Amino acid sequence: NPVLHSVRGAKSRMLAGITPDGNVVLKTYRFDNGKTVIQFKAPGSLNKPPAPREWGESGAKPGQFNGDPRVWVGSLNRIIYAADNTRLQLFDSNGKISGIWQTELAKDSMSGQPLTGPDYNVCHLAEHPNGFVYYGYRKDVYNLHALDGLGIGHGSVKIPAEIDGTENCQGSLEVDKNGNFYYGLGNSIHVFDQKGNKLRGTTLQASDNIVDLEFSRDGNLLVLTGGKWGKIIEITQSGVS
């Protein structure tokens, strides 16, 4: 598996993700004012990276964050998804909010009220090329839920029971054009179909802690590893066997 680049965060910014064109997403959250800082960086480039984009503040209103949000950059028009609690906020690349999706929650068997709290925060998210977005909760570890482009729910997908780690919001999720899911946990990548059948997998070096998975424009799997320091590994489809 070729290593394309070694990468590192800028100052206190952590490696948060990777885009289909190979740019690294850096993110930090400022606890004093609730602002989130996003920066796209082309690894290996001698050019100075674009200025960081900063937006948001503490709170529960549109455009505000209730705590440190989890952030994903979508491959479709580079939408930025930010999850705080049980909602997904959608931003464009300039930080302008374009929508809010309230995720569908399981209900308490006694009261019938939606189950809320940290156990039902959105932990994982991936875009299908057909426009569907799949997400998973911290506690509901063996289901991925599907939303269409309007944020309307469309059922769920099973995660194989032998895959551990989702309960602690660990790992990263991606989905290919055929609807198969790639779940990176630690230094391993597991591939499963929409019925929860594990298809195949691969293991990287012991030091490669997976931060994010993303398919490149030519269909290969880009793997971002690390925390503040890391690297980008490219794996062909046949390499995940």
Coordinates of N, CA and C in Angstrom, one line a residue:
N1 N 0.8 -1.2 0.0 CA 0.0 0.0 0.0 C 0.9 1.2 0.0
P2 N 0.9 2.0 -1.1 CA 1.8 3.2 -1.2 C 1.4 4.3 -0.2
V3 N 2.4 4.9 0.4 CA 2.2 6.1 1.2 C 2.3 7.3 0.3
L4 N 1.2 8.1 0.2 CA 1.3 9.2 -0.7 C 2.0 10.4 -0.1
H5 N 1.7 10.7 1.2 CA 2.3 11.8 1.8 C 2.4 11.6 3.3
S6 N 3.3 12.2 3.9 CA 3.3 12.4 5.4 C 2.7 13.8 5.7
V7 N 1.8 13.8 6.7 CA 1.1 15.1 6.9 C 1.1 15.4 8.4
R8 N 0.9 16.6 8.8 CA 0.8 17.0 10.2 C -0.2 18.2 10.3
G9 N -0.8 18.3 11.5 CA -1.7 19.4 11.7 C -0.9 20.7 11.9
A10 N -1.6 21.8 11.8 CA -1.0 23.1 12.0 C -1.3 23.6 13.4
K11 N -0.2 23.9 14.1 CA -0.3 24.4 15.5 C -1.2 23.3 16.3
S12 N -2.3 23.7 16.8 CA -3.1 22.8 17.6 C -4.2 22.1 16.8
R13 N -4.2 22.3 15.5 CA -5.2 21.7 14.7 C -5.0 20.2 14.5
M14 N -6.0 19.4 14.6 CA -5.9 17.9 14.5 C -6.3 17.5 13.1
L15 N -5.7 16.4 12.6 CA -6.2 15.8 11.4 C -7.6 15.3 11.6
A16 N -8.5 15.8 10.8 CA -9.9 15.4 11.0 C -10.5 14.6 9.9
G17 N -9.9 14.7 8.7 CA -10.5 14.0 7.6 C -9.7 14.2 6.3
I18 N -10.2 13.6 5.2 CA -9.5 13.7 3.9 C -10.6 13.8 2.8
T19 N -10.3 14.6 1.8 CA -11.3 14.8 0.7 C -10.9 13.9 -0.5
P20 N -11.8 13.7 -1.4 CA -11.5 12.9 -2.6 C -10.3 13.4 -3.4
D21 N -10.0 14.7 -3.4 CA -8.9 15.2 -4.1 C -7.6 15.1 -3.3
G22 N -7.6 14.5 -2.1 CA -6.4 14.3 -1.3 C -6.1 15.4 -0.4
N23 N -6.9 16.4 -0.3 CA -6.6 17.5 0.7 C -7.0 17.0 2.1
V24 N -6.2 17.4 3.1 CA -6.4 17.0 4.4 C -7.2 18.1 5.1
V25 N -8.2 17.6 6.0 CA -9.0 18.5 6.7 C -8.5 18.6 8.1
L26 N -8.2 19.9 8.5 CA -7.7 20.1 9.9 C -8.8 20.8 10.7
K27 N -8.9 20.4 12.0 CA -10.0 21.0 12.8 C -9.5 21.2 14.2
T28 N -10.0 22.3 14.8 CA -9.8 22.5 16.2 C -11.1 23.2 16.7
Y29 N -11.4 23.0 18.0 CA -12.5 23.6 18.6 C -12.1 24.4 19.8
R30 N -12.6 25.7 19.8 CA -12.2 26.6 20.9 C -13.2 26.6 22.0
F31 N -12.9 26.0 23.1 CA -13.8 25.8 24.2 C -14.2 27.1 24.8
D32 N -13.4 28.2 24.7 CA -13.8 29.5 25.3 C -14.9 30.2 24.6
N33 N -15.1 30.0 23.3 CA -16.2 30.6 22.6 C -17.0 29.7 21.7
G34 N -16.7 28.5 21.7 CA -17.5 27.5 20.9 C -17.2 27.6 19.4
K35 N -16.2 28.3 19.0 CA -15.9 28.4 17.5 C -15.1 27.2 17.1
T36 N -15.5 26.7 15.8 CA -14.7 25.6 15.2 C -13.9 26.2 14.1
V37 N -12.7 25.7 14.0 CA -11.8 26.2 12.9 C -11.5 25.0 11.9
I38 N -11.8 25.3 10.7 CA -11.6 24.2 9.6 C -10.6 24.8 8.6
Q39 N -9.6 23.9 8.2 CA -8.6 24.3 7.2 C -8.4 23.1 6.3
F40 N -8.4 23.4 5.0 CA -8.0 22.4 4.0 C -6.6 22.6 3.6
K41 N -5.8 21.5 3.6 CA -4.4 21.6 3.3 C -4.0 20.5 2.3
A42 N -3.3 21.0 1.2 CA -2.9 20.0 0.2 C -1.5 19.5 0.7
P43 N -1.5 18.2 1.1 CA -0.2 17.6 1.6 C 0.8 17.6 0.5
G44 N 2.1 17.9 0.9 CA 3.1 17.8 -0.1 C 3.3 19.1 -0.9
S45 N 2.3 20.0 -0.8 CA 2.3 21.2 -1.6 C 3.3 22.2 -0.9
L46 N 4.1 23.0 -1.8 CA 4.9 24.0 -1.3 C 4.2 25.3 -1.1
N47 N 3.0 25.4 -1.6 CA 2.2 26.6 -1.4 C 1.6 26.7 0.0
K48 N 1.5 28.0 0.4 CA 0.9 28.2 1.7 C -0.6 27.8 1.7
P49 N -1.0 27.0 2.7 CA -2.4 26.6 2.7 C -3.4 27.7 2.8
P50 N -4.6 27.6 2.3 CA -5.6 28.7 2.5 C -5.8 29.0 3.9
A51 N -6.3 30.3 4.1 CA -6.6 30.7 5.5 C -7.6 29.8 6.1
P52 N -7.5 29.5 7.4 CA -8.5 28.7 8.1 C -9.9 29.4 8.1
R53 N -10.9 28.5 8.0 CA -12.2 29.0 8.0 C -12.8 28.8 9.4
E54 N -13.3 29.8 10.0 CA -13.8 29.8 11.4 C -15.2 30.2 11.5
W55 N -16.0 29.4 12.1 CA -17.4 29.8 12.3 C -18.0 29.1 13.5
G56 N -19.2 29.6 13.9 CA -19.9 29.0 15.0 C -19.6 29.6 16.3
E57 N -20.5 29.3 17.3 CA -20.3 29.7 18.7 C -21.0 28.8 19.6
S58 N -20.9 28.9 20.8 CA -21.6 28.0 21.8 C -23.1 28.3 21.7
G59 N -23.9 27.2 21.8 CA -25.3 27.4 21.8 C -26.0 26.3 21.0
A60 N -27.3 26.3 20.9 CA -28.1 25.3 20.3 C -28.9 25.9 19.0
K61 N -28.6 27.1 18.7 CA -29.3 27.7 17.5 C -28.6 27.3 16.2
P62 N -29.2 27.5 15.1 CA -28.6 27.1 13.8 C -27.2 27.9 13.7
G63 N -26.2 27.1 13.3 CA -24.9 27.6 13.2 C -24.1 27.7 14.5
Q64 N -24.7 27.3 15.6 CA -24.0 27.2 16.9 C -23.7 25.7 17.2
F65 N -22.8 25.5 18.1 CA -22.4 24.2 18.5 C -22.5 23.9 20.0
N66 N -23.2 22.9 20.3 CA -23.4 22.5 21.7 C -22.3 21.5 22.1
G67 N -21.1 22.0 22.3 CA -19.9 21.2 22.5 C -19.1 21.0 21.3
D68 N -18.0 20.3 21.4 CA -17.1 20.1 20.3 C -17.7 19.2 19.2
P69 N -18.0 19.7 18.0 CA -18.7 18.9 17.0 C -17.8 17.9 16.3
R70 N -18.4 16.8 15.9 CA -17.6 15.9 15.0 C -17.9 16.4 13.6
V71 N -16.9 16.4 12.7 CA -16.9 17.1 11.4 C -16.5 16.1 10.3
W72 N -17.3 16.1 9.2 CA -17.0 15.4 8.0 C -17.1 16.3 6.8
V73 N -16.3 16.1 5.8 CA -16.4 16.8 4.6 C -16.9 15.9 3.5
G74 N -18.1 16.2 3.0 CA -18.7 15.4 2.0 C -18.1 15.5 0.6
S75 N -18.1 14.4 -0.1 CA -17.5 14.5 -1.5 C -18.5 15.1 -2.5
L76 N -19.7 15.3 -2.1 CA -20.7 15.9 -3.0 C -20.7 17.4 -2.7
N77 N -20.1 18.2 -3.6 CA -20.1 19.6 -3.5 C -19.4 20.1 -2.2
R78 N -18.6 19.2 -1.6 CA -17.8 19.6 -0.4 C -18.7 20.2 0.6
I79 N -19.8 19.6 0.9 CA -20.6 19.9 2.1 C -19.8 19.6 3.4
I80 N -19.9 20.4 4.3 CA -19.3 20.1 5.6 C -20.4 19.8 6.6
Y81 N -20.4 18.5 7.1 CA -21.4 18.1 8.1 C -20.8 18.2 9.5
A82 N -21.5 18.8 10.4 CA -21.1 19.0 11.8 C -22.2 18.4 12.7
A83 N -21.8 17.5 13.5 CA -22.7 16.8 14.4 C -22.5 17.2 15.8
D84 N -23.5 17.8 16.4 CA -23.5 18.1 17.9 C -24.8 17.6 18.4
N85 N -24.7 16.7 19.4 CA -25.8 16.0 19.9 C -26.5 15.2 18.8
T86 N -27.8 15.4 18.7 CA -28.6 14.5 17.8 C -28.9 15.2 16.5
R87 N -28.3 16.3 16.1 CA -28.5 17.0 14.9 C -27.3 17.0 14.0
L88 N -27.5 17.1 12.7 CA -26.5 17.3 11.7 C -26.7 18.7 11.1
Q89 N -25.7 19.5 11.2 CA -25.8 20.8 10.5 C -24.9 20.7 9.3
L90 N -25.5 21.3 8.2 CA -24.8 21.3 6.9 C -24.3 22.7 6.6
F91 N -23.0 22.8 6.2 CA -22.4 24.1 5.9 C -21.8 24.0 4.5
D92 N -21.6 25.1 3.8 CA -20.8 25.1 2.6 C -19.4 25.4 3.0
S93 N -18.5 25.4 2.0 CA -17.1 25.5 2.3 C -16.7 26.8 2.9
N94 N -17.6 27.8 2.8 CA -17.3 29.1 3.4 C -17.9 29.3 4.8
G95 N -18.5 28.2 5.3 CA -19.1 28.3 6.7 C -20.5 28.7 6.7
K96 N -21.2 28.9 5.6 CA -22.6 29.3 5.6 C -23.5 28.1 5.8
I97 N -24.4 28.2 6.8 CA -25.2 27.0 7.1 C -26.2 26.9 5.9
S98 N -26.4 25.6 5.5 CA -27.4 25.4 4.4 C -28.5 24.4 4.8
G99 N -28.5 23.9 6.0 CA -29.6 23.0 6.4 C -29.3 22.4 7.8
I100 N -30.3 21.9 8.4 CA -30.2 21.2 9.7 C -31.0 19.9 9.6
W101 N -30.4 18.8 9.8 CA -31.1 17.5 9.8 C -31.2 17.0 11.3
Q102 N -32.4 16.8 11.8 CA -32.5 16.2 13.1 C -32.6 14.7 12.9
T103 N -31.6 14.0 13.4 CA -31.6 12.5 13.2 C -32.7 11.9 14.0
E104 N -33.2 10.8 13.4 CA -34.3 10.0 14.0 C -33.7 9.1 15.1
L105 N -34.4 9.3 16.3 CA -33.9 8.6 17.5 C -34.8 7.4 17.8
A106 N -34.2 6.4 18.5 CA -35.0 5.4 19.0 C -35.9 6.0 20.2
K107 N -37.0 5.3 20.5 CA -37.9 5.8 21.5 C -37.9 4.9 22.8
D108 N -38.1 5.5 23.9 CA -38.2 4.8 25.2 C -39.4 3.9 25.1
S109 N -39.3 2.6 25.5 CA -40.4 1.7 25.5 C -41.5 2.0 26.4
M110 N -41.2 2.7 27.5 CA -42.3 3.1 28.5 C -42.9 4.4 28.1
S111 N -42.1 5.4 27.9 CA -42.7 6.8 27.8 C -43.0 7.1 26.3
G112 N -42.3 6.4 25.4 CA -42.5 6.7 24.0 C -41.7 8.0 23.5
Q113 N -41.0 8.5 24.5 CA -40.2 9.7 24.1 C -38.9 9.4 23.5
P114 N -38.4 10.3 22.6 CA -37.1 10.0 21.9 C -36.0 9.9 23.0
L115 N -35.1 8.9 22.7 CA -33.9 8.8 23.6 C -32.8 9.8 23.2
T116 N -32.4 10.6 24.2 CA -31.4 11.6 23.9 C -30.2 11.4 24.8
G117 N -29.2 12.3 24.7 CA -28.0 12.2 25.5 C -26.9 11.8 24.7
P118 N -25.7 11.7 25.3 CA -24.4 11.3 24.6 C -24.5 10.0 23.9
D119 N -25.3 9.0 24.4 CA -25.3 7.7 23.7 C -25.9 7.8 22.3
Y120 N -26.7 8.9 22.0 CA -27.3 9.0 20.7 C -26.7 10.2 19.9
N121 N -25.5 10.6 20.3 CA -24.8 11.5 19.4 C -24.4 10.8 18.1
V122 N -24.3 11.6 17.0 CA -23.9 11.0 15.8 C -22.4 10.8 15.8
C123 N -21.9 9.6 15.6 CA -20.5 9.2 15.6 C -19.9 9.0 14.3
H124 N -20.6 8.5 13.3 CA -20.0 8.1 12.0 C -20.9 8.6 10.9
L125 N -20.3 9.0 9.8 CA -21.1 9.5 8.7 C -20.4 9.2 7.4
A126 N -21.1 8.8 6.3 CA -20.6 8.6 5.0 C -21.6 8.9 4.0
E127 N -21.1 9.4 2.8 CA -22.0 9.7 1.7 C -22.0 8.6 0.6
H128 N -23.1 8.2 0.2 CA -23.2 7.3 -1.0 C -23.2 8.2 -2.2
P129 N -22.6 7.7 -3.3 CA -22.6 8.6 -4.6 C -24.0 8.9 -5.1
N130 N -25.1 8.1 -4.6 CA -26.4 8.4 -5.1 C -27.1 9.5 -4.2
G131 N -26.3 10.1 -3.3 CA -26.9 11.2 -2.5 C -27.3 10.8 -1.1
F132 N -27.4 9.5 -0.8 CA -27.8 9.1 0.5 C -26.7 9.3 1.5
V133 N -27.0 9.7 2.7 CA -26.0 9.8 3.8 C -26.3 8.8 4.9
Y134 N -25.3 8.1 5.3 CA -25.5 7.1 6.3 C -24.8 7.5 7.6
Y135 N -25.4 7.3 8.7 CA -24.8 7.8 10.0 C -25.1 6.7 11.1
G136 N -24.3 6.7 12.1 CA -24.4 5.8 13.2 C -24.3 6.5 14.5
Y137 N -25.0 6.0 15.5 CA -25.0 6.6 16.9 C -23.9 5.9 17.7
R138 N -23.6 6.5 18.8 CA -22.6 6.0 19.8 C -23.1 4.7 20.4
K139 N -24.4 4.6 20.8 CA -24.9 3.5 21.5 C -25.5 2.4 20.6
D140 N -26.2 2.9 19.5 CA -26.8 1.9 18.6 C -25.7 1.4 17.7
V141 N -24.9 0.5 18.2 CA -23.6 0.2 17.6 C -23.7 -0.7 16.4
Y142 N -24.8 -1.4 16.2 CA -24.9 -2.3 15.1 C -25.9 -1.9 14.0
N143 N -26.2 -0.6 13.9 CA -27.1 -0.1 12.9 C -26.5 1.2 12.3
L144 N -26.6 1.4 11.0 CA -26.4 2.6 10.3 C -27.7 3.1 9.7
H145 N -28.0 4.4 9.9 CA -29.3 4.9 9.5 C -29.1 5.7 8.2
A146 N -30.0 5.7 7.3 CA -29.9 6.4 6.0 C -30.8 7.6 5.9
L147 N -30.3 8.7 5.4 CA -31.0 9.9 5.1 C -30.9 10.2 3.6
D148 N -31.9 10.7 3.0 CA -31.8 11.2 1.7 C -31.3 12.6 1.6
G149 N -31.3 13.2 0.5 CA -30.8 14.6 0.3 C -31.6 15.7 1.0
L150 N -32.8 15.3 1.5 CA -33.6 16.2 2.2 C -33.6 16.0 3.7
G151 N -32.8 15.0 4.1 CA -32.7 14.6 5.5 C -33.8 13.7 6.0
I152 N -34.5 13.1 5.1 CA -35.6 12.2 5.5 C -35.1 10.8 5.6
G153 N -35.5 10.1 6.7 CA -35.0 8.8 7.0 C -35.4 7.7 6.0
H154 N -34.6 6.7 5.7 CA -34.9 5.6 4.8 C -34.3 4.3 5.4
G155 N -34.7 4.0 6.6 CA -34.3 2.7 7.1 C -32.9 2.6 7.6
S156 N -32.4 1.4 7.8 CA -31.1 1.2 8.4 C -30.4 0.1 7.8
V157 N -29.1 0.0 8.1 CA -28.2 -1.0 7.6 C -27.5 -1.6 8.8
K158 N -27.3 -3.0 8.7 CA -26.7 -3.7 9.9 C -25.1 -3.6 9.8
I159 N -24.5 -3.5 10.9 CA -23.0 -3.6 11.0 C -22.7 -5.0 11.6
P160 N -21.8 -5.7 11.0 CA -21.4 -7.0 11.5 C -21.1 -7.0 13.0
A161 N -21.7 -7.9 13.7 CA -21.6 -7.9 15.2 C -20.1 -8.1 15.7
E162 N -19.2 -8.6 14.9 CA -17.9 -8.8 15.3 C -17.0 -7.6 15.2
I163 N -17.5 -6.5 14.6 CA -16.8 -5.3 14.6 C -17.0 -4.5 15.8
D164 N -15.9 -4.2 16.6 CA -16.0 -3.5 17.8 C -15.6 -2.1 17.7
G165 N -15.9 -1.2 18.7 CA -15.4 0.1 18.7 C -16.4 1.2 18.5
T166 N -17.5 0.9 17.8 CA -18.4 2.0 17.5 C -19.0 2.6 18.7
E167 N -19.1 1.9 19.8 CA -19.7 2.4 21.0 C -18.9 3.6 21.6
N168 N -17.6 3.7 21.3 CA -16.8 4.7 21.8 C -16.5 5.8 20.7
C169 N -17.3 5.8 19.7 CA -17.1 6.7 18.6 C -15.7 6.6 18.0
Q170 N -15.2 5.4 17.9 CA -13.9 5.2 17.3 C -14.1 4.8 15.9
G171 N -13.1 5.0 15.1 CA -13.1 4.5 13.7 C -13.7 5.5 12.7
S172 N -13.7 5.0 11.5 CA -14.2 5.9 10.4 C -15.0 5.0 9.4
L173 N -16.0 5.7 8.7 CA -16.9 5.0 7.9 C -16.9 5.5 6.4
E174 N -16.9 4.7 5.4 CA -17.1 5.1 4.0 C -17.9 4.1 3.3
V175 N -18.5 4.5 2.2 CA -19.4 3.6 1.4 C -19.0 3.8 -0.1
D176 N -18.9 2.7 -0.8 CA -18.5 2.7 -2.2 C -19.7 2.8 -3.1
K177 N -19.5 2.9 -4.4 CA -20.6 3.1 -5.4 C -21.5 1.9 -5.4
N178 N -21.1 0.8 -5.0 CA -21.9 -0.4 -5.0 C -22.7 -0.6 -3.7
G179 N -22.6 0.4 -2.7 CA -23.3 0.3 -1.5 C -22.6 -0.5 -0.4
N180 N -21.4 -0.9 -0.6 CA -20.7 -1.7 0.4 C -20.0 -0.7 1.3
F181 N -19.9 -1.0 2.6 CA -19.3 -0.1 3.6 C -17.9 -0.5 4.0
Y182 N -17.1 0.5 4.2 CA -15.7 0.3 4.7 C -15.6 0.9 6.0
Y183 N -15.3 0.1 7.0 CA -15.2 0.7 8.4 C -13.8 0.5 8.9
G184 N -13.1 1.6 9.2 CA -11.8 1.6 9.6 C -11.7 1.7 11.2
L185 N -11.1 0.8 11.8 CA -11.0 0.8 13.3 C -9.6 0.4 13.7
G186 N -8.9 1.2 14.4 CA -7.5 1.0 14.8 C -6.7 0.9 13.5
N187 N -6.0 -0.2 13.2 CA -5.3 -0.3 12.0 C -5.9 -1.3 11.0
S188 N -7.2 -1.6 11.2 CA -7.9 -2.6 10.3 C -9.0 -1.9 9.6
I189 N -9.3 -2.4 8.3 CA -10.4 -2.0 7.5 C -11.3 -3.2 7.3
H190 N -12.6 -3.1 7.6 CA -13.5 -4.1 7.5 C -14.5 -3.7 6.4
V191 N -14.9 -4.6 5.5 CA -15.8 -4.3 4.4 C -17.0 -5.2 4.6
F192 N -18.2 -4.6 4.5 CA -19.5 -5.4 4.7 C -20.6 -4.8 3.8
D193 N -21.6 -5.7 3.5 CA -22.6 -5.2 2.6 C -23.8 -4.7 3.4
Q194 N -24.9 -4.3 2.8 CA -26.0 -3.7 3.4 C -26.9 -4.6 4.3
K195 N -26.5 -5.9 4.2 CA -27.2 -6.9 5.1 C -26.4 -7.3 6.3
G196 N -25.2 -6.6 6.4 CA -24.4 -6.9 7.5 C -23.4 -8.0 7.3
N197 N -23.3 -8.5 6.1 CA -22.4 -9.6 5.8 C -21.0 -9.1 5.6
K198 N -20.0 -9.6 6.4 CA -18.6 -9.1 6.2 C -18.1 -9.8 4.9
L199 N -17.5 -8.9 4.1 CA -17.1 -9.4 2.8 C -15.6 -9.6 2.7
R200 N -14.8 -8.7 3.3 CA -13.3 -8.8 3.3 C -12.8 -7.8 4.2
G201 N -11.5 -7.7 4.2 CA -10.8 -6.7 5.1 C -9.3 -6.7 4.9
T202 N -8.6 -5.7 5.5 CA -7.2 -5.7 5.4 C -6.7 -5.0 6.7
T203 N -5.4 -5.3 7.0 CA -4.8 -4.8 8.2 C -3.5 -4.0 7.8
L204 N -3.4 -2.8 8.3 CA -2.2 -1.9 8.0 C -1.2 -2.2 9.1
Q205 N -0.1 -1.4 9.1 CA 0.9 -1.5 10.1 C 0.4 -1.2 11.4
A206 N 1.0 -1.7 12.5 CA 0.5 -1.6 13.8 C 0.4 -0.2 14.3
S207 N 1.2 0.7 13.7 CA 1.3 2.1 14.2 C 0.2 3.0 13.4
D208 N -0.5 2.4 12.4 CA -1.4 3.2 11.6 C -2.8 3.2 12.2
N209 N -3.0 4.2 13.0 CA -4.3 4.4 13.6 C -5.2 5.2 12.6
I210 N -6.3 4.6 12.2 CA -7.1 5.2 11.1 C -7.9 6.4 11.6
V211 N -7.8 7.5 11.0 CA -8.6 8.7 11.3 C -9.8 8.9 10.3
D212 N -9.6 8.6 9.0 CA -10.6 8.8 8.1 C -10.4 8.0 6.8
L213 N -11.5 7.6 6.1 CA -11.4 6.9 4.9 C -12.2 7.7 3.8
E214 N -11.7 7.7 2.6 CA -12.4 8.4 1.5 C -11.9 7.8 0.2
F215 N -12.9 7.7 -0.7 CA -12.5 7.2 -2.1 C -12.0 8.4 -2.9
S216 N -10.9 8.2 -3.6 CA -10.3 9.2 -4.5 C -11.2 9.3 -5.8
R217 N -10.8 10.3 -6.6 CA -11.6 10.5 -7.8 C -11.4 9.3 -8.8
D218 N -10.3 8.5 -8.7 CA -10.1 7.4 -9.5 C -10.6 6.0 -8.9
G219 N -11.2 6.1 -7.7 CA -11.8 4.9 -7.1 C -11.0 4.2 -6.1
N220 N -9.8 4.7 -5.9 CA -8.9 4.0 -4.9 C -9.3 4.5 -3.5
L221 N -9.0 3.8 -2.5 CA -9.3 4.1 -1.1 C -8.2 4.9 -0.5
L222 N -8.5 6.1 0.0 CA -7.5 6.9 0.7 C -7.7 6.8 2.2
V223 N -6.6 6.5 2.9 CA -6.7 6.2 4.3 C -5.8 7.3 5.0
L224 N -6.4 8.1 5.9 CA -5.7 9.1 6.7 C -5.4 8.5 8.0
T225 N -4.2 8.4 8.4 CA -3.9 7.9 9.8 C -3.2 9.0 10.6
G226 N -3.3 8.8 11.9 CA -2.6 9.7 12.8 C -3.5 10.5 13.7
G227 N -3.0 11.5 14.3 CA -3.8 12.4 15.2 C -3.4 13.8 14.8
K228 N -2.2 14.3 15.3 CA -1.7 15.6 14.9 C -0.6 15.3 13.8
W229 N 0.0 14.2 13.8 CA 0.9 13.7 12.8 C 0.3 12.5 12.1
G230 N 0.5 12.3 10.8 CA 0.0 11.1 10.2 C 0.5 11.0 8.8
K231 N -0.2 10.2 8.0 CA 0.2 9.9 6.6 C -1.1 9.5 5.9
I232 N -1.0 9.7 4.5 CA -2.1 9.3 3.6 C -1.6 8.0 2.9
I233 N -2.4 7.0 3.0 CA -2.1 5.7 2.3 C -3.2 5.5 1.2
E234 N -2.7 5.1 0.0 CA -3.7 4.8 -1.0 C -3.7 3.3 -1.2
I235 N -5.0 2.7 -1.3 CA -5.2 1.3 -1.4 C -6.1 1.1 -2.6
T236 N -5.7 0.3 -3.6 CA -6.6 -0.1 -4.7 C -7.8 -0.9 -4.1
Q237 N -8.8 -1.0 -4.9 CA -10.0 -1.8 -4.5 C -9.6 -3.3 -4.3
S238 N -8.7 -3.8 -5.1 CA -8.2 -5.1 -4.9 C -7.3 -5.3 -3.7
G239 N -6.8 -4.2 -3.2 CA -5.9 -4.3 -2.1 C -6.6 -4.6 -0.7
V240 N -7.9 -4.3 -0.7 CA -8.7 -4.6 0.5 C -9.3 -6.0 0.3
S241 N -8.6 -7.0 0.6 CA -9.0 -8.4 0.2 C -9.1 -9.3 1.4

